Each structure stands twice: as structure tokens, then as C-alpha cells.
XYZ file of C-alpha atoms in Angstrom:
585
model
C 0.000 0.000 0.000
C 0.868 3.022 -0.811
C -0.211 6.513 0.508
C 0.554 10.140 0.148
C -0.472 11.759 3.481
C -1.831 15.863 3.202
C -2.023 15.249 -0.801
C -5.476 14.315 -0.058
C -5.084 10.976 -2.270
C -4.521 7.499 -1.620
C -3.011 5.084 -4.259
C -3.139 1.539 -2.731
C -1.021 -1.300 -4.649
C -4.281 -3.214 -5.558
C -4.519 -0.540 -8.102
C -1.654 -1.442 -9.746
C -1.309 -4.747 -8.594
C 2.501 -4.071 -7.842
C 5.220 -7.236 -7.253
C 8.767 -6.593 -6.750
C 9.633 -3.758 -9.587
C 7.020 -4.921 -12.130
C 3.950 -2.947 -12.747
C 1.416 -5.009 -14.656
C -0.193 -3.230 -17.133
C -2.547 -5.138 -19.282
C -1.155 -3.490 -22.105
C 1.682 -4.407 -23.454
C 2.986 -1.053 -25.083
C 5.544 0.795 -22.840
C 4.180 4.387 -23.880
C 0.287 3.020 -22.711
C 2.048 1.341 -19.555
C 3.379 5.164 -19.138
C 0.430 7.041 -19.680
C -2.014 5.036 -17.575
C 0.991 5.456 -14.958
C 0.423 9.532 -15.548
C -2.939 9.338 -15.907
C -3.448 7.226 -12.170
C -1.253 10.247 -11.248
C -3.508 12.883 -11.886
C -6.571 11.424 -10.567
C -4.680 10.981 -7.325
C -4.174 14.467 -7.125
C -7.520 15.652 -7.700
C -8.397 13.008 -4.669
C -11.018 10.799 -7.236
C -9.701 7.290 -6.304
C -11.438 5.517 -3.197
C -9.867 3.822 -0.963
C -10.495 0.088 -0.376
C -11.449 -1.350 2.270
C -9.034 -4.167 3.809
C -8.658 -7.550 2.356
C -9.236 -10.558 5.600
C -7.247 -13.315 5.633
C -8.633 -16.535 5.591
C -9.177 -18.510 8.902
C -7.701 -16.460 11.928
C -8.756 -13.121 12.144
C -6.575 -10.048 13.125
C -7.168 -8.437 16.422
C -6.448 -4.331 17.076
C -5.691 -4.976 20.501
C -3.561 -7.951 20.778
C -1.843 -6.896 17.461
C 1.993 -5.131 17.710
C 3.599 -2.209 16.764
C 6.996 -0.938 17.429
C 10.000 0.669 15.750
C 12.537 3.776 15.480
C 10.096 5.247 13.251
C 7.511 5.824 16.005
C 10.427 8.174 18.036
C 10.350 11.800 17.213
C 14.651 12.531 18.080
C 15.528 9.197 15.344
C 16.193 10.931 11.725
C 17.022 8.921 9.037
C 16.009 9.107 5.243
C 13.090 7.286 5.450
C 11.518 6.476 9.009
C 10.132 3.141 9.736
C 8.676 0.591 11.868
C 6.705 -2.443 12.195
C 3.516 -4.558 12.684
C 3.366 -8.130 13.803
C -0.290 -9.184 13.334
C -1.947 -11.130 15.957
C -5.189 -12.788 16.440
C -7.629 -12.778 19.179
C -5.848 -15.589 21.147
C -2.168 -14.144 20.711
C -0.806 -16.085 17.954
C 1.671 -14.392 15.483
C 0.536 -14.681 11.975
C 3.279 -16.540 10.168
C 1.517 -15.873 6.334
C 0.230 -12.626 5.415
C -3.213 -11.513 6.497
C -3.009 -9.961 3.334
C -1.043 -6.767 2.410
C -3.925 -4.099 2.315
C -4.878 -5.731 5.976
C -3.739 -2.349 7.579
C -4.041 1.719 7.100
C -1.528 4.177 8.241
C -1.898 7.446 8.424
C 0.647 10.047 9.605
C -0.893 13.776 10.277
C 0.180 16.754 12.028
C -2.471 18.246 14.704
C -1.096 21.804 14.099
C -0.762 21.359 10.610
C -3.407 20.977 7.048
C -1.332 18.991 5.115
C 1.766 16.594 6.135
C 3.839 15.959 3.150
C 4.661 12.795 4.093
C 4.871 9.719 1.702
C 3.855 6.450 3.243
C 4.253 2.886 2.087
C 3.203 -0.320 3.436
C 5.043 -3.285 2.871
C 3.981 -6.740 3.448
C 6.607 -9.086 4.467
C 4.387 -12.272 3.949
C 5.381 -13.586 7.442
C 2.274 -12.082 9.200
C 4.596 -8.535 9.374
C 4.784 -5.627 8.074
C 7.405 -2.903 7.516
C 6.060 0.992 7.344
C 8.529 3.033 5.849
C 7.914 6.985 5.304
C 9.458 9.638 3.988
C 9.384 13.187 5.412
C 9.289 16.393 2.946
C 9.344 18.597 5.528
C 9.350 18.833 9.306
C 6.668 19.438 11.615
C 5.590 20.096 15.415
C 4.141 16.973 16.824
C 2.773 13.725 14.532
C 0.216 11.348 15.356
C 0.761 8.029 14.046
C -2.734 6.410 13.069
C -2.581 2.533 12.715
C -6.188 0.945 11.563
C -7.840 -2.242 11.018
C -11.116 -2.024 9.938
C -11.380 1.512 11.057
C -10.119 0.201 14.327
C -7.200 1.545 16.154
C -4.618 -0.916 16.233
C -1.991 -1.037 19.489
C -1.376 2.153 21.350
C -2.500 3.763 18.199
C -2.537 6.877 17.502
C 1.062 6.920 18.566
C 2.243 10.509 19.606
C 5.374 11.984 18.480
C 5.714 15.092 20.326
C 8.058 18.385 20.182
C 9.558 19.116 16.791
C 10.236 15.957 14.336
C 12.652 16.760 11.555
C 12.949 16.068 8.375
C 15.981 14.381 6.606
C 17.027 17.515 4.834
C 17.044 19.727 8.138
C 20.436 20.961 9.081
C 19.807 20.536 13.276
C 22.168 18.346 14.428
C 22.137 16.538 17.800
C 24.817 18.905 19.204
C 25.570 15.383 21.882
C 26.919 11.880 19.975
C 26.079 9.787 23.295
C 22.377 11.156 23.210
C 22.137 10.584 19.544
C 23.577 6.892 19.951
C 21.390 6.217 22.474
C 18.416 7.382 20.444
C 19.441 5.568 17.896
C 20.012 2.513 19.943
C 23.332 2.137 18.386
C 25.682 -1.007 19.425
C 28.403 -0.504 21.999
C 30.766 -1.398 19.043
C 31.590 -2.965 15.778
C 33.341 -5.825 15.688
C 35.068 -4.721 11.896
C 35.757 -1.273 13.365
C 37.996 -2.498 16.329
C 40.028 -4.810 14.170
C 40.487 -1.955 11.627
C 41.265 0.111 14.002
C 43.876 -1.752 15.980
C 46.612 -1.307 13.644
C 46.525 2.262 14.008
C 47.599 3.118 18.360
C 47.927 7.033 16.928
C 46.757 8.779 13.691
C 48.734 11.778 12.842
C 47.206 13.946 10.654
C 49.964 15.991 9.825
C 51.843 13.199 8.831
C 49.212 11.256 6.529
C 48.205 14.779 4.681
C 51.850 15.037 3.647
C 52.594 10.985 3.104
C 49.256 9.878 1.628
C 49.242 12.074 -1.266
C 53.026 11.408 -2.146
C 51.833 7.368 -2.070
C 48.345 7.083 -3.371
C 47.733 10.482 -5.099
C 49.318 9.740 -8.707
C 47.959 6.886 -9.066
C 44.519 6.159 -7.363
C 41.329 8.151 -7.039
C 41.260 9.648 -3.424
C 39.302 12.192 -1.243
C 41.168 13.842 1.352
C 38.514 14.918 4.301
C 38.159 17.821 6.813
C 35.119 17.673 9.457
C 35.612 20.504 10.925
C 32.821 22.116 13.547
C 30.921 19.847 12.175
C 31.476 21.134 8.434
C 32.867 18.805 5.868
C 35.640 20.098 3.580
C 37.063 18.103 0.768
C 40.357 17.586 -1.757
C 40.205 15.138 -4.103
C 43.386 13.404 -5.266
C 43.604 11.718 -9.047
C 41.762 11.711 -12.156
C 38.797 9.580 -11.510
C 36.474 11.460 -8.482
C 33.123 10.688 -9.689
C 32.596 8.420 -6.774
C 33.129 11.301 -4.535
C 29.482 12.154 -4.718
C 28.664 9.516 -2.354
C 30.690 10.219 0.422
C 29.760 13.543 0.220
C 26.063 12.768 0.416
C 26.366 11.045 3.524
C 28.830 12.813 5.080
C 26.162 15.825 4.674
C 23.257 13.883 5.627
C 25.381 12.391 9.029
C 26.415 15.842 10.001
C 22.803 17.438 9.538
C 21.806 15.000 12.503
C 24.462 14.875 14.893
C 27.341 16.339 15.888
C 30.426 14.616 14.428
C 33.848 14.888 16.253
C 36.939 16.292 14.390
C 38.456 14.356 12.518
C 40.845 14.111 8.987
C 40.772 11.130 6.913
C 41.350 9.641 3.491
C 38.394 8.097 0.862
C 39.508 5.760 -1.598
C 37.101 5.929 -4.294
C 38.305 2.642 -6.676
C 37.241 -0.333 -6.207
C 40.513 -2.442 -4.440
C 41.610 -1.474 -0.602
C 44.881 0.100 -1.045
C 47.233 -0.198 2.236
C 49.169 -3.159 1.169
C 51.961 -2.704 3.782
C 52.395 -5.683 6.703
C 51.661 -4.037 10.185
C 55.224 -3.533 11.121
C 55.497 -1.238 8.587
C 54.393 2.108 8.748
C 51.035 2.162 8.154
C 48.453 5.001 6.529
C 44.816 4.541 7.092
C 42.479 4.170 4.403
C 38.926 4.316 4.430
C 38.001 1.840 1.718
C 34.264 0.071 0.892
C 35.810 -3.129 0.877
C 39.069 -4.656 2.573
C 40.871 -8.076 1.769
C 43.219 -10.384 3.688
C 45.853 -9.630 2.243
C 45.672 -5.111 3.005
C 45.043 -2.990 5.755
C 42.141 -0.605 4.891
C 39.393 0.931 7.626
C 36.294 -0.444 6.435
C 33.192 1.413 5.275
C 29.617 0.043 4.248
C 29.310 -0.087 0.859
C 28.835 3.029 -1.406
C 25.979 0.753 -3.023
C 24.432 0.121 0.536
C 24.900 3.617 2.050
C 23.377 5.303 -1.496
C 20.131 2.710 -1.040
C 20.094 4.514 2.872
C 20.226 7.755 1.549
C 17.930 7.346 -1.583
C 15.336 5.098 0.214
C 11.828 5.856 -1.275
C 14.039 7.991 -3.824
C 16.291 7.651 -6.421
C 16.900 3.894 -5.915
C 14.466 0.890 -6.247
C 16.493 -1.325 -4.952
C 17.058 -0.985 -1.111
C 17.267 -3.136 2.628
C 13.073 -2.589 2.792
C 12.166 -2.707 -0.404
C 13.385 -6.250 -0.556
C 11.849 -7.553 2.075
C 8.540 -6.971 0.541
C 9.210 -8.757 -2.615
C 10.719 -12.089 -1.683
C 8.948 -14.078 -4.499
C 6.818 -17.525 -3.712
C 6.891 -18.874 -0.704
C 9.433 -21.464 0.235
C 7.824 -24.809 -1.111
C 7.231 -23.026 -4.483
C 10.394 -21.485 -5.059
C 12.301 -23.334 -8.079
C 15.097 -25.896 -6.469
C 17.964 -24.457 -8.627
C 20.809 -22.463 -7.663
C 20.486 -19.165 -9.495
C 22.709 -16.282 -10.401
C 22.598 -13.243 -13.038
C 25.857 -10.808 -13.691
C 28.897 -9.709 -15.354
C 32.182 -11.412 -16.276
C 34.128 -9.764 -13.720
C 35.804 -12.674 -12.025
C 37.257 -15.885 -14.064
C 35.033 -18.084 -11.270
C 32.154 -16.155 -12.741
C 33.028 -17.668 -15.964
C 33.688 -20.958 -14.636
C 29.999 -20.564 -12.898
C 28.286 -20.426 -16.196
C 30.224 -23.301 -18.051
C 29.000 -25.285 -14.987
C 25.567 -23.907 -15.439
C 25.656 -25.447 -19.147
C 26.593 -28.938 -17.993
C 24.351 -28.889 -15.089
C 21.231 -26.792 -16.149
C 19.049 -29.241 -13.901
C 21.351 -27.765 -10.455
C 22.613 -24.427 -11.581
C 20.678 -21.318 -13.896
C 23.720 -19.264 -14.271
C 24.275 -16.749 -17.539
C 26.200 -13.186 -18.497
C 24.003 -10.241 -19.047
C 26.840 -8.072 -19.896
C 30.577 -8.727 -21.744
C 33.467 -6.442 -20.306
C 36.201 -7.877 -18.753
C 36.238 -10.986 -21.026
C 34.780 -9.621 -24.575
C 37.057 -12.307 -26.393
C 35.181 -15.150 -24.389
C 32.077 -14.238 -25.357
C 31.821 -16.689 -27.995
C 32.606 -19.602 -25.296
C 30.481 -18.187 -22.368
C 27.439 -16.332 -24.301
C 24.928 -15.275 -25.213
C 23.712 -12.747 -23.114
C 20.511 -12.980 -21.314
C 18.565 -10.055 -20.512
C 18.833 -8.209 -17.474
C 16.571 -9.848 -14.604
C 14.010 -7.623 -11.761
C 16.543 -8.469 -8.845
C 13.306 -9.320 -6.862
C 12.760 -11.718 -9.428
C 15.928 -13.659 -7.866
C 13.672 -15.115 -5.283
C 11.744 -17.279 -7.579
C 14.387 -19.342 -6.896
C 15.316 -21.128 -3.115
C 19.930 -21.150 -3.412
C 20.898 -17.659 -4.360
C 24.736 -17.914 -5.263
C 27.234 -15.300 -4.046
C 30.292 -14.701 -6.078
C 32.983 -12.052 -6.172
C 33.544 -9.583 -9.173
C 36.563 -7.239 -8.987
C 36.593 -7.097 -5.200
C 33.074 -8.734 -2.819
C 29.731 -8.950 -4.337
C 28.089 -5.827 -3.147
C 24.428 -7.569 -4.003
C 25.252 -9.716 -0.396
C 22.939 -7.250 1.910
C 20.001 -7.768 -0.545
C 20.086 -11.920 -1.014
C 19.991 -12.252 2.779
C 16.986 -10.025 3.455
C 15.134 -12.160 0.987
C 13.792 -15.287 1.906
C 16.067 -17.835 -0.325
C 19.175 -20.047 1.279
C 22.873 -17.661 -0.026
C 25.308 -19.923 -1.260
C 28.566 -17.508 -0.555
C 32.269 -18.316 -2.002
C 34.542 -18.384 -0.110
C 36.748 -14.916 -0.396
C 39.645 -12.535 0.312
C 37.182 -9.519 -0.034
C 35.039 -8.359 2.858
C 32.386 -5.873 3.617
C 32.239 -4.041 7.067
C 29.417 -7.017 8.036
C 31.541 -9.877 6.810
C 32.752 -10.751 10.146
C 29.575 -11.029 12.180
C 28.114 -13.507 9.628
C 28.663 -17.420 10.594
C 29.127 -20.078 8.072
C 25.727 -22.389 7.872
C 23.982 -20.591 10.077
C 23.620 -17.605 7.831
C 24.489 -19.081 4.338
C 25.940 -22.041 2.743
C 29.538 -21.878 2.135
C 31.344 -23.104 -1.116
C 35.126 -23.138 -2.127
C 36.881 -20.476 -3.815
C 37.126 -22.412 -7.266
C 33.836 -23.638 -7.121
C 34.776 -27.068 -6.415
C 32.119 -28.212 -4.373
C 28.917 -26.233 -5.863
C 27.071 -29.475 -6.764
C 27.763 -31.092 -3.730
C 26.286 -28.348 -1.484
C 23.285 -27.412 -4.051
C 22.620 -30.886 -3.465
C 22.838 -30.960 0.411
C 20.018 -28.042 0.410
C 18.062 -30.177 -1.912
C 18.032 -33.019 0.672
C 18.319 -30.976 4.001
C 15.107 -28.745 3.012
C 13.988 -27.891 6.523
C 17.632 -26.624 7.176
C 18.992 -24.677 4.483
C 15.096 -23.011 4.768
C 16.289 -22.296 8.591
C 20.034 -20.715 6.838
C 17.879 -18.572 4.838
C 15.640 -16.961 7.743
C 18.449 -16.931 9.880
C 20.652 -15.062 7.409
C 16.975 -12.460 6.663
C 17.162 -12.101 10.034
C 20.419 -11.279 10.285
C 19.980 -8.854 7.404
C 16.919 -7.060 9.308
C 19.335 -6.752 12.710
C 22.105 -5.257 10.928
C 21.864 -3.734 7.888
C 19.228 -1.403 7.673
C 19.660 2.210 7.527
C 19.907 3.102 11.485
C 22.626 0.855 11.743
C 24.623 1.927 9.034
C 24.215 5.564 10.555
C 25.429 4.173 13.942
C 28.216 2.131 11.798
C 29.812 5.405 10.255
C 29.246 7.835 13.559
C 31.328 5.240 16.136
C 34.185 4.713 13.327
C 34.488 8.690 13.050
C 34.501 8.724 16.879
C 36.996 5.879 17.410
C 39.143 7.335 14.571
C 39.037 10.705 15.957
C 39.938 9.358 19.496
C 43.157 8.323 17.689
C 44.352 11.738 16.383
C 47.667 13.125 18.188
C 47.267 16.316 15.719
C 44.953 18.644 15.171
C 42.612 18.108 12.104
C 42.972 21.282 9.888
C 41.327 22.674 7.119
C 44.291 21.809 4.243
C 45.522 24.513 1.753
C 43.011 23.542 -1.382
C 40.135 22.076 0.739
C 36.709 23.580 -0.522
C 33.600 22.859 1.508
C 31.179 21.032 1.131
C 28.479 22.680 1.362
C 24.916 21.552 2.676
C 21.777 21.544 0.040
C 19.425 24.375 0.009
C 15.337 23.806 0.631
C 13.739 26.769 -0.337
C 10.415 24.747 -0.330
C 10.429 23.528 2.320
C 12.208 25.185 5.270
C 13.048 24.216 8.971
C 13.893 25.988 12.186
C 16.121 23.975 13.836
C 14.972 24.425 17.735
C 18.376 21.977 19.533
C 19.752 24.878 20.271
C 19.047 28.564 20.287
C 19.774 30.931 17.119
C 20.390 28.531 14.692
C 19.542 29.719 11.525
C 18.266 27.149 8.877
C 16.646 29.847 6.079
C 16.227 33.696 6.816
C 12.892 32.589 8.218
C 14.329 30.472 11.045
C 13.250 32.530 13.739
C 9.796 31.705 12.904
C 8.024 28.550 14.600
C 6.987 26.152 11.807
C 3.549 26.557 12.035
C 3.930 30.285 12.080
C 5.894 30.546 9.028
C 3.761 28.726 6.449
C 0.493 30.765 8.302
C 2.215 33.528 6.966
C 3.312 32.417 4.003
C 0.125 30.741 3.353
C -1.900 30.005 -0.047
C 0.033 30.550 -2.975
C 3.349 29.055 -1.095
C 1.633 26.425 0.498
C 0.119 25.213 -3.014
C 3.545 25.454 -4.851
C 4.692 23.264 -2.443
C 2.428 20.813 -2.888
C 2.947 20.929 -6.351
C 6.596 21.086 -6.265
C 6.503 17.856 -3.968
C 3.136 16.060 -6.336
C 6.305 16.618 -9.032
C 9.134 14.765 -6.783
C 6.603 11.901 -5.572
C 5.862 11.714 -9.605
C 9.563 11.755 -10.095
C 10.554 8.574 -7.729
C 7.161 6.747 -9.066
C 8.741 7.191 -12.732
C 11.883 6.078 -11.415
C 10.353 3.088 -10.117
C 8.246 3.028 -13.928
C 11.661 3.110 -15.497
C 12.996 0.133 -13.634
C 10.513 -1.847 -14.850
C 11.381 -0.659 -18.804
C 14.936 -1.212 -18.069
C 15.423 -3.747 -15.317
C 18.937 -3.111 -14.308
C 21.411 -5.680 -13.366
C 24.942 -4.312 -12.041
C 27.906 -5.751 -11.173
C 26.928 -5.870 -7.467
């Protein structure tokens, strides 16, 4: 379900009859697909669509009362991109669902009592394991919320939860001026287990030292960003040809710094994709912040830029991300197809080796290219190229295999929040998670070369019950750890660790630029944490005040303005389904 709250519209998925990334038109023309897509756009806006009532499940009923509701997304001091939080249903004698009541079983609606309109975009996602995850997106920011939860028009759980004082949006600058009330908020853990082995090769950080030594080692050759956080501004000098990848870092390091304070600190981004520090540990040493480290160097972790864009661009830019996946995890176990399935690039020899395996044993493994690069000459051995498969459309099958490309398969986060069994290579190449996960109790392992696919496709095949018990242990561990808050909480305590380390000031270097925060001349906040903070010129207005007296005419360009951005990430979502993308991740 999905619902625009203060738009005065409701679009539920029933009208579209949404799975995973395809919308199913019952025409097959793109341009008619389009223009119905436009068209259902429209008469959302001018509020003509009804909204349906609930669907029941059949046999146990759902019960308001008994049924629960909890999450981050129901605090008013948690910001994150997009908010969220969940429902377990429950029937009148306090049994869990386990299946889904069906996914229009619930309504939320989020409003402001002080306020006409909340531009708020809500979504409600059916997990098919009697949950559901509520995600929502914030366009602006508000004084109080009330969280409305119904069931046939019935109040479900405390509802209407109460978030009181002001709750800010992702895009207001009003950092929590105190990182131990902001972890606690956030509920963060006490510590990493990847961050404190990173982190113990490096007793002191000088850097003086590494902003005279890192460029004179790395700058020629690699891609690098050389960072300043200074009072909680973010200054930047980029080092090589290739920088496109800054963009990333710099979005989060903006969105981090708009909601807490972040200590001072100086640090280096690699932006390719191999870790870089190849030097033992009795050797001198330079820390490098890297999205992926290896055995065999000495880089400070970071989540993925893949993982920390699908944070920042939940219920945005990106279709693919830790919640949307969870609500499209194909068939349910006993109907997924009993074959080992994988889709990608030719970025690793094994990769090739996968698909020539894949040809002798189509019956075990459905393995194929859908994209040449590395290997163009081979094509004629290892082709043809399939086309690009909906990555929700992975969970048709129940062993989802896991293989490196140039460094670790970034696509790891995603397989284990579905609901199939990961069959993961062993590897050199880690992610900052890699070391919390536990060989068959979140995924299958296999050799390095492959050796033993067949034998362990064929263990899962005769030990249903338990590689089904891999796979919702390894969802589960996907659901614990790799959602958006914890990523957050991942990058603030390695910038506070790090920092802890310094034995020189961190200085704003001689060609540093700032970074400078985005603008929201649409919507505006007053940032009330502490006193004379000044967001926009208008900042010493309440928020209630200032759109009274900016009223009308604002007020409806701002609903237009955001009708146009909702349009913009439903066309985005339209445009995955023309061109179903398949990356090397």
C-alpha cells in the first residue's frame, strides 16, 4: 500500500497490482504502460480514487488490541532518510501470523495536529510472514505527529502513537549537538566488531603526517578524497583523475552531520574499487577508508557506497534498497524453483567458470552473463547474453549464489533479506558485516574455485527444513544489521573511534573547498536543539507560524513542487521496470 499523506489521495497497490519492480499493465505497449501510470497520477491528485477497504485473511482473524507495533520510526529525536517501523499481526488468542493476512490488511496514516497537510509519503510493505514494515518519507518537518494505525477503522496497538516536540525532516540541518544522546536514540551497538580490528593497527593517527605521506603514495595513481570535518562542516580535496565516486561520500557525510554532531576528525576516501594499504603491520602504516578490505591489506572499512546510497535514496532515487526487498521475496518457500540461481557480469574468471557449470548442469545451476566487459574475447565460449533480470525476481528461486567480481559482491545485503538459502564463495574480499556472519547458520559456504557447488546445491536439496532455517536466519540477520539506522550508527562510532586516535589537530588543508549543505527553499526548517540557529532567513519563525504567513500561494507550490518529486521517484520506479537493471553488485 501506498499513501501520500496531506495530498489528499490514496493510491493503494491493488490498483496497480505491484510485485517486486514490475507494474502489470494489461497493455503491453511501454508508452500506454506510461500514460495510464500519468494518468493514475492525476486522478490521485484531484483526490477521485477511493480507498479500499481491507482484504481478511482466511481462517484467523486479526485483532487491534492484541496486534503489535513498534520501531525507530515511532520516536520523534531518530532521523534517518526514510523512518520506519513495524507490525506483527496477531489474532484474538495471541498467535503471530506466520503468512500474510493480506497486504492491504492495515491503514496508516501520519498527520500533524497543528498542521493541514503533512507531506509525508507512506508505504506499506507486506513481508508475507504475518509482518509488516512501514517506511515513510518526510518532505518537511513538523511540530508533533500522530501516528494512526487501523484495522477495519479500528485503532490498532497504542495507536494513535504521539510523536511530540519538533520531528525533523531528513534535509534539516539541526544536528544533535551530543553523539552519546544521539547513539542512544538511535540505539546504536556498543561497538563494531570490523571497526575495532580496523582500528587496531593504528595506536595514533597523525594527521599531519598522513596529509603530507598519503598524497606522495596514493595520489598519482589512485582516485582519493582527502577529508576535513571541521565544527561539524565537511571540507574536501580530491586526489587523481577519476572522483566521480566522490558524490557519495559527500552525500552522507552531509546527511550524518545534519543530525548529529560529528567529532573532528581528517581522513582519506579511496574511491576505486581495491583497498589500497598493502603494507604488513610492522610497517608504517596510513589509514584508508576503503568500501571493501581483503586479507591480504590494511584498509578501515566502510559500508558499501551501493548500501549507504540505497540509505540515503530510500523511497528515492533507488528501487532497490534493505526494505524494499523484504517486501518482494517471491513464492513462498515450497514453491520457489530448487535451482541455484545467479545473473551478472564477467568480472571474475570463477564467474566464468559458474556459467560453463551452469551449461553442464542446467538441472542444479541457472547461471548466464548479461553483460561482456572484462572478457569480450570469451564471449563466444560463455554467451549469449541474457537479458537483465528484476533483482526481486531472484527469489523465484530457493539457493541464491554469491560470487565475487573485482573485489566482494556488493548484491550480499540484498540476497539475505530475501527469503532464499545464499550460497557464498569463499573470499579474500570483505564488507564491514563480513565478520559477524557465521558459516551455515547464515548461508551455505562453497570453495573459492567452485569445487564443491554441486555437492552443497545438493545438500540443500536433501536438508530442506535446514537450508530453509540458513535462509531466515541469514533475513534475520539482514533485518538486525543492515538497515539504515545501523549503518548511521556504523559510520558515527568509526568517526569517533578514529578521531579518538588523532595526536594532531585536524585542519582545514591549503586547497580544501567545503562542502556545502543543500538548500530547501520549499520547504524550510527551524532547527529548535539549540538557540539561534539559523536554517533559512525565516528560522526565527516557529513552523507553524511561518507557512500561516506564508500561506496560499506558497503552500500550493509546495504541494505541487513535492506532487512533481513523488511523480519523479514513481517514474523512477516506472523506469525500472522498462529497463530492469542488473549491475555488477
Amino acid at each position: 500500500m501506498v499513501i501520500f499523506t496531506g495530498l489528499k489521495f490514496h493510491c493503494k497497490r491493488a490498483v496497480w497490482k505491484r510485485q517486486g519492480t514490475k507494474a502489470f499493465s494489461e497493455e503491453p505497449s511501454h508508452r500506454n504502460m506510461l500514460r495510464k501510470l500519468l494518468s493514475l497520477f492525476v486522478l490521485c491528485c484531484l483526490g477521485l480514487l477511493e480507498q479500499t477497504p481491507p482484504v481478511a485473511s482466511t481462517g484467523a482473524v486479526p485483532s487491534a488490541t492484541r496486534t503489535l507495533v513498534w520501531g525507530s520510526g515511532l520516536e520523534a529525536n531518530i532521523v534517518l532518510p526514510a523512518r520506519f517501523f513495524y507490525i506483527q499481526t496477531v489474532d484474538s488468542s495471541g498467535r503471530n501470523f506466520t503468512s500474510s493476512p493480506g497486504e492491504n490488511t492495515f491503514e496508516v496514516k501520519i498527520v500533524s495536529p497543528v498542521e493541514q497537510f503533512t507531506r509525508i509519503w507512506v508505504q506499506v510493505l507486506d513481508r508475507r510472514d504475518g509482518s509488516f514494515l512501514v517506511r515513510y518519507r518526510m518532505y518537511a518537518s513538523y511540530t508533533d505527529l500522530h501516528v494512526h494505525i487501523l484495522l477495519n477503522d479500528k485503532h490498532v496497538a497504542k495507536s494513535p502513537f504521539i510523536l511530540k516536540g519538533p520531528v525533523y525532516h531528513d534535509g534539516c540541518d539541526c544536528p544533535q549537538p551530543s553523539g552519546s544522546v544521539w547513539k542512544k536514540d538511535m540505539q546504536c551497538p556498543v561497538s563494531f566488531p570490523q571497526i575495532e580490528q580496523d582500528l587496531a593497527l593504528f595506536p595514533r593517527v597523525d594527521p599531519d603526517r598522513n596529509a603530507l605521506e598519503v598524497p606522495q603514495r596514493f595520489g598519482q595513481r589512485q582516485s582519493l578524497c582527502h577529508y576535513t570535518i571541521k565544527d561539524n562542516k565537511v571540507y574536501i580535496k580530491t586526489l587523481g583523475e577519476h572522483v566521480g565516486f566522490r558524490i557519495f561520500m559527500d552525500a552522507f557525510l552531509l546527511s550524518l552531520t545534519r543530525k548529529v554532531r560529528v567529532p573532528d576528525l581528517e581522513f582519506f576516501v579511496n574511491l576505486g574499487d581495491w583497498p589500497l594499504e598493502k603494507r604488513r603491520p610492522s610497517e608504517r602504516l596510513h589509514p584508508i577508508f576503503s568500501w571493501c578490505g581483503s586479507n591480504d591489506t590494511r584498509d578501515v572499512v566502510m559500508p558499501t557506497y551501493d548500501l549507504t546510497e540505497s540509505v540515503l535514496e530510500t523511497m528515492g532515487r533507488v528501487s532497490l534498497d534493505m526494505m524494499s526487498v523484504q517486501a518482494n521475496t517471491g513464492p513462498p518457500w515450497r514453491e520457489k524453483n530448487a535451482t541455484a540461481f545467479w545473473r551478472g557480469r564477467d568480472s571474475r574468471k570463477e564467474r566464468l567458470e559458474l556459467v560453463k557449470l551452469a551449461r553442464a548442469h542446467p538441472d542444479m545451476v541457472d547461471a548466464a552473463f548479461t553483460n561482456f566487459f572484462f572478457f569480450k574475447h570469451d564471449e563466444s565460449l560463455y554467451g549469449p547474453l541474457v537479458k537483465h533480470v528484476s533483482f526481486f525476481d531472484f527469489f523465484k528461486y530457493k539457493y541464491q549464489i554469491n560470487i565475487d567480481g573485482t573485489v566482494a559482491a556488493y548484491r550480499l545485503p540484498y540476497l539475505l533479506a530475501g527469503d532464499s538459502v545464499v550460497l557464498k564463495q569463499d573470499s579474500g574480499y570483505y564488507e564491514h558485516f563480513y565478520s559477524q556472519l557465521r558459516p551455515w547458520e547464515h548461508y551455505i559456504p562453497i570453495r573459492a574455485d567452485l569445487a564443491d557447488l554441486q555437492e552443497k546445491i545438493h545438500w540443500a536439496r536433501e536438508q530442506d527444513e535446514e537450508a530453509r532455517k540458513i535462509a531466515v536466519a541469514g533475513q534475520q540477520f539482514a533485518r538486525n544489521h543492515l538497515m539504515g539506522d545501523s549503518i548511521f550508527c556504523y559510520y558515527y562510532k568509526l568517526f569517533q573511534e578514529y578521531a579518538k586516535l588523532q595526536v594532531t589537530e585536524p585542519k582545514v588543508r591549503e586547497g580544501m573547498e567545503q562542502v556545502e549543505q543543500p538548500t530547501d527553499d520549499l520547504f524550510p526548517c527551524s532547527c529548535h536543539r539549540t538557540p539561534q540557529v539559523s536554517i533559512k532567513t525565516q528560522a526565527n519563525l516557529s513552523i507553524t507560524a511561518y507557512r500561516e504567513e506564508n500561506g496560499g500561494r506558497n503552500v500550493c507550490t509546495r504541494d505541487c513542487i513535492l506532487a512533481l518529486i513523488l511523480l519523479q521517484s514513481t517514474l523512477n520506479w516506472a523506469v525500472s521496470v522498462l529497463i530492469t537493471g542488473d549491475s555488477d553488485i
